[in-house]
PDB file of C-alpha atoms and ligand atoms in Angstrom:
ATOM      1  CA  UNK M  13      12.474   1.733 -38.778  1.00 86.00           C
ATOM      2  CA  UNK M  14      10.929   1.381 -35.309  1.00 94.00           C
ATOM      3  CA  UNK M  15      11.718   1.422 -31.878  1.00 97.00           C
ATOM      4  CA  UNK M  16       8.453  -0.431 -29.942  1.00 97.00           C
ATOM      5  CA  UNK M  17       8.357   0.850 -25.838  1.00 97.00           C
ATOM      6  CA  UNK M  18       6.765  -0.999 -23.364  1.00 94.00           C
ATOM      7  CA  UNK M  19       4.425   0.658 -21.337  1.00 95.00           C
ATOM      8  CA  UNK M  20       6.031   0.371 -18.091  1.00 95.00           C
ATOM      9  CA  UNK M  21       8.872   1.805 -19.672  1.00 97.00           C
ATOM     10  CA  UNK M  22       6.937   4.932 -21.388  1.00 97.00           C
ATOM     11  CA  UNK M  23       5.407   5.940 -17.709  1.00 96.00           C
ATOM     12  CA  UNK M  24       9.173   5.945 -16.118  1.00 97.00           C
ATOM     13  CA  UNK M  25      10.278   7.808 -18.371  1.00 98.00           C
ATOM     14  CA  UNK M  26       7.479  10.681 -17.861  1.00 97.00           C
ATOM     15  CA  UNK M  27       8.405  10.968 -14.254  1.00 97.00           C
ATOM     16  CA  UNK M  28      11.886  11.128 -14.860  1.00 97.00           C
ATOM     17  CA  UNK M  29      11.149  14.347 -17.017  1.00 97.00           C
ATOM     18  CA  UNK M  30       8.754  15.292 -14.236  1.00 97.00           C
ATOM     19  CA  UNK M  31      11.455  14.932 -11.447  1.00 96.00           C
ATOM     20  CA  UNK M  32      13.286  16.882 -13.552  1.00 95.00           C
ATOM     21  CA  UNK M  33      11.524  19.820 -13.966  1.00 94.00           C
ATOM     22  CA  UNK M  34      12.941  22.153 -14.422  1.00 94.00           C
ATOM     23  CA  UNK M  35      16.358  20.648 -15.857  1.00 95.00           C
ATOM     24  CA  UNK M  36      16.210  17.934 -18.249  1.00 95.00           C
ATOM     25  CA  UNK M  37      16.264  14.611 -17.596  1.00 96.00           C
ATOM     26  CA  UNK M  38      18.572  11.375 -19.523  1.00 96.00           C
ATOM     27  CA  UNK M  39      18.201   7.830 -19.615  1.00 96.00           C
ATOM     28  CA  UNK M  40      19.550   4.744 -21.413  1.00 96.00           C
ATOM     29  CA  UNK M  41      17.259   2.253 -22.989  1.00 97.00           C
ATOM     30  CA  UNK M  42      18.234  -1.208 -23.348  1.00 97.00           C
ATOM     31  CA  UNK M  43      16.322  -3.912 -24.825  1.00 97.00           C
ATOM     32  CA  UNK M  44      16.893  -6.586 -27.841  1.00 96.00           C
ATOM     33  CA  UNK M  45      14.936  -6.165 -31.336  1.00 95.00           C
ATOM     34  CA  UNK M  46      13.598  -2.634 -31.155  1.00 96.00           C
ATOM     35  CA  UNK M  47      12.087  -3.730 -28.448  1.00 96.00           C
ATOM     36  CA  UNK M  48      12.736  -2.114 -24.937  1.00 97.00           C
ATOM     37  CA  UNK M  49      13.105  -3.545 -22.208  1.00 96.00           C
ATOM     38  CA  UNK M  50      14.733  -1.511 -19.879  1.00 96.00           C
ATOM     39  CA  UNK M  51      15.177   2.261 -18.861  1.00 97.00           C
ATOM     40  CA  UNK M  52      18.009   3.282 -16.988  1.00 95.00           C
ATOM     41  CA  UNK M  53      18.174   6.848 -15.490  1.00 94.00           C
ATOM     42  CA  UNK M  54      21.840   8.744 -15.236  1.00 93.00           C
ATOM     43  CA  UNK M  55      22.001  12.175 -13.690  1.00 91.00           C
ATOM     44  CA  UNK M  56      21.893  15.078 -15.774  1.00 89.00           C
ATOM     45  CA  UNK M  57      25.842  16.185 -14.379  1.00 90.00           C
ATOM     46  CA  UNK M  58      25.020  19.371 -16.331  1.00 88.00           C
ATOM     47  CA  UNK M  59      22.007  20.303 -14.620  1.00 86.00           C
ATOM     48  CA  UNK M  60      20.839  22.109 -17.399  1.00 86.00           C
ATOM     49  CA  UNK M  61      17.104  23.250 -18.225  1.00 85.00           C
ATOM     50  CA  UNK M  62      18.346  23.415 -22.446  1.00 85.00           C
ATOM     51  CA  UNK M  63      21.483  20.052 -22.795  1.00 84.00           C
ATOM     52  CA  UNK M  64      22.243  17.326 -20.867  1.00 88.00           C
ATOM     53  CA  UNK M  65      25.948  15.620 -19.810  1.00 89.00           C
ATOM     54  CA  UNK M  66      25.418  11.535 -18.654  1.00 90.00           C
ATOM     55  CA  UNK M  67      26.965  11.301 -15.716  1.00 91.00           C
ATOM     56  CA  UNK M  68      30.682   9.192 -16.623  1.00 92.00           C
ATOM     57  CA  UNK M  69      29.680   7.144 -13.165  1.00 93.00           C
ATOM     58  CA  UNK M  70      26.164   7.131 -14.113  1.00 92.00           C
ATOM     59  CA  UNK M  71      26.931   5.909 -17.582  1.00 91.00           C
ATOM     60  CA  UNK M  72      29.223   3.247 -16.816  1.00 93.00           C
ATOM     61  CA  UNK M  73      26.477   1.845 -14.697  1.00 94.00           C
ATOM     62  CA  UNK M  74      24.218   1.234 -17.052  1.00 93.00           C
ATOM     63  CA  UNK M  75      26.066   0.176 -19.995  1.00 92.00           C
ATOM     64  CA  UNK M  76      27.416  -2.484 -17.525  1.00 95.00           C
ATOM     65  CA  UNK M  77      23.976  -3.361 -16.361  1.00 95.00           C
ATOM     66  CA  UNK M  78      23.096  -4.392 -19.620  1.00 94.00           C
ATOM     67  CA  UNK M  79      25.442  -6.328 -20.730  1.00 94.00           C
ATOM     68  CA  UNK M  80      25.183  -8.035 -17.656  1.00 96.00           C
ATOM     69  CA  UNK M  81      21.715  -8.513 -18.860  1.00 95.00           C
ATOM     70  CA  UNK M  82      22.614  -9.297 -22.278  1.00 96.00           C
ATOM     71  CA  UNK M  83      20.743  -6.548 -24.013  1.00 97.00           C
ATOM     72  CA  UNK M  84      21.669  -4.065 -26.176  1.00 96.00           C
ATOM     73  CA  UNK M  85      21.800  -0.526 -25.994  1.00 95.00           C
ATOM     74  CA  UNK M  86      18.644   0.671 -28.388  1.00 97.00           C
ATOM     75  CA  UNK M  87      18.898   4.372 -27.394  1.00 97.00           C
ATOM     76  CA  UNK M  88      19.835   7.308 -25.706  1.00 96.00           C
ATOM     77  CA  UNK M  89      16.767   8.691 -24.316  1.00 97.00           C
ATOM     78  CA  UNK M  90      16.233  12.757 -22.795  1.00 97.00           C
ATOM     79  CA  UNK M  91      13.665  15.359 -21.767  1.00 97.00           C
ATOM     80  CA  UNK M  92      12.684  18.174 -23.117  1.00 97.00           C
ATOM     81  CA  UNK M  93      11.338  20.494 -20.002  1.00 96.00           C
ATOM     82  CA  UNK M  94      10.295  23.951 -22.391  1.00 95.00           C
ATOM     83  CA  UNK M  95      10.418  23.011 -25.790  1.00 96.00           C
ATOM     84  CA  UNK M  96       8.915  20.584 -28.269  1.00 97.00           C
ATOM     85  CA  UNK M  97      10.082  16.385 -28.931  1.00 97.00           C
ATOM     86  CA  UNK M  98      13.525  17.954 -31.748  1.00 97.00           C
ATOM     87  CA  UNK M  99      16.581  17.650 -32.431  1.00 96.00           C
ATOM     88  CA  UNK M 100      18.579  20.882 -30.926  1.00 94.00           C
ATOM     89  CA  UNK M 101      21.157  22.367 -32.515  1.00 93.00           C
ATOM     90  CA  UNK M 102      22.826  20.646 -29.999  1.00 91.00           C
ATOM     91  CA  UNK M 103      20.933  17.176 -29.337  1.00 94.00           C
ATOM     92  CA  UNK M 104      22.744  16.367 -32.976  1.00 94.00           C
ATOM     93  CA  UNK M 105      26.619  17.917 -32.413  1.00 91.00           C
ATOM     94  CA  UNK M 106      26.893  15.570 -29.624  1.00 89.00           C
ATOM     95  CA  UNK M 107      24.610  12.278 -31.782  1.00 91.00           C
ATOM     96  CA  UNK M 108      27.996  10.588 -32.063  1.00 84.00           C
ATOM     97  CA  UNK M 109      26.164   7.104 -32.011  1.00 84.00           C
ATOM     98  CA  UNK M 110      25.982   5.784 -34.947  1.00 81.00           C
ATOM     99  CA  UNK M 111      22.985   2.536 -34.653  1.00 86.00           C
ATOM    100  CA  UNK M 112      21.328   3.900 -31.963  1.00 94.00           C
ATOM    101  CA  UNK M 113      17.967   6.011 -31.639  1.00 97.00           C
ATOM    102  CA  UNK M 114      18.129   9.148 -29.981  1.00 97.00           C
ATOM    103  CA  UNK M 115      14.641   9.476 -27.779  1.00 98.00           C
ATOM    104  CA  UNK M 116      13.265  12.644 -26.848  1.00 98.00           C
ATOM    105  CA  UNK M 117       9.995  13.554 -24.610  1.00 98.00           C
ATOM    106  CA  UNK M 118       9.072  17.174 -24.731  1.00 98.00           C
ATOM    107  CA  UNK M 119       6.746  17.776 -21.566  1.00 97.00           C
ATOM    108  CA  UNK M 120       6.179  20.994 -22.602  1.00 96.00           C
ATOM    109  CA  UNK M 121       2.790  20.698 -22.416  1.00 95.00           C
ATOM    110  CA  UNK M 122       2.785  18.316 -18.715  1.00 91.00           C
ATOM    111  CA  UNK M 123      -1.272  17.342 -20.136  1.00 93.00           C
ATOM    112  CA  UNK M 124       0.486  16.358 -23.520  1.00 95.00           C
ATOM    113  CA  UNK M 125       3.578  14.806 -23.238  1.00 97.00           C
ATOM    114  CA  UNK M 126       5.583  14.136 -26.593  1.00 97.00           C
ATOM    115  CA  UNK M 127       8.134  11.227 -27.662  1.00 98.00           C
ATOM    116  CA  UNK M 128       9.924  11.552 -30.825  1.00 98.00           C
ATOM    117  CA  UNK M 129      12.652   9.267 -31.828  1.00 98.00           C
ATOM    118  CA  UNK M 130      15.657  10.027 -34.003  1.00 97.00           C
ATOM    119  CA  UNK M 131      18.461   8.325 -35.863  1.00 96.00           C
ATOM    120  CA  UNK M 132      21.454  10.296 -36.882  1.00 95.00           C
ATOM    121  CA  UNK M 133      23.640  10.780 -40.043  1.00 91.00           C
ATOM    122  CA  UNK M 134      26.080  12.952 -41.086  1.00 88.00           C
ATOM    123  CA  UNK M 135      24.384  15.517 -38.772  1.00 88.00           C
ATOM    124  CA  UNK M 136      21.073  14.807 -40.340  1.00 93.00           C
ATOM    125  CA  UNK M 137      18.134  13.336 -38.238  1.00 95.00           C
ATOM    126  CA  UNK M 138      16.097  10.958 -39.652  1.00 96.00           C
ATOM    127  CA  UNK M 139      12.191  10.306 -37.432  1.00 97.00           C
ATOM    128  CA  UNK M 140      12.062   7.110 -36.197  1.00 97.00           C
ATOM    129  CA  UNK M 141       8.413   5.975 -35.777  1.00 97.00           C
ATOM    130  CA  UNK M 142       7.842   4.683 -31.172  1.00 98.00           C
ATOM    131  CA  UNK M 143       5.457   2.588 -30.390  1.00 97.00           C
ATOM    132  CA  UNK M 144       4.128   2.333 -26.634  1.00 96.00           C
ATOM    133  CA  UNK M 145       1.739  -0.467 -26.649  1.00 92.00           C
ATOM    134  CA  UNK M 146      -1.270   0.236 -24.944  1.00 83.00           C
ATOM    135  CA  UNK M 147      -2.675  -2.290 -22.011  1.00 70.00           C
ATOM    136  CA  UNK M 148      -5.036  -4.148 -24.010  1.00 63.00           C
ATOM    137  CA  UNK M 149      -2.624  -5.334 -26.392  1.00 54.00           C
TER     138      UNK M 149
HETATM  139 ZN1  LIG S 218      17.603  17.690 -26.579  1.00 90.38          ZN
END
């Protein structure tokens, strides 16, 4: 499985992750056919550095915006300010949306951000190939 993320979306995610430091940032990704073209940042209602909880009104507004643009919800994104881009035990426990990619951006090393994607089934994660086209593509 593969998810293509537009370069400007990737840059927006990175800005959101950096701006939220030292807390986790979160958001929803929309698009079509495995191609992410929209990113909606959602307020982390937990204001935590180790987990996130999307503020319901923001989450609802993002889903509504996706529908109005006839896009699918492709991925749920959040940042790991100080830990690697892996699903934590908490992330796995709360990953109950099937057929969606969980994106984690680690900025533990700010000079080398890492974005990884996973699908989760029966409490186990499988990697998803993340492609961010370079500007010359
Ligand atoms: Zn996490």
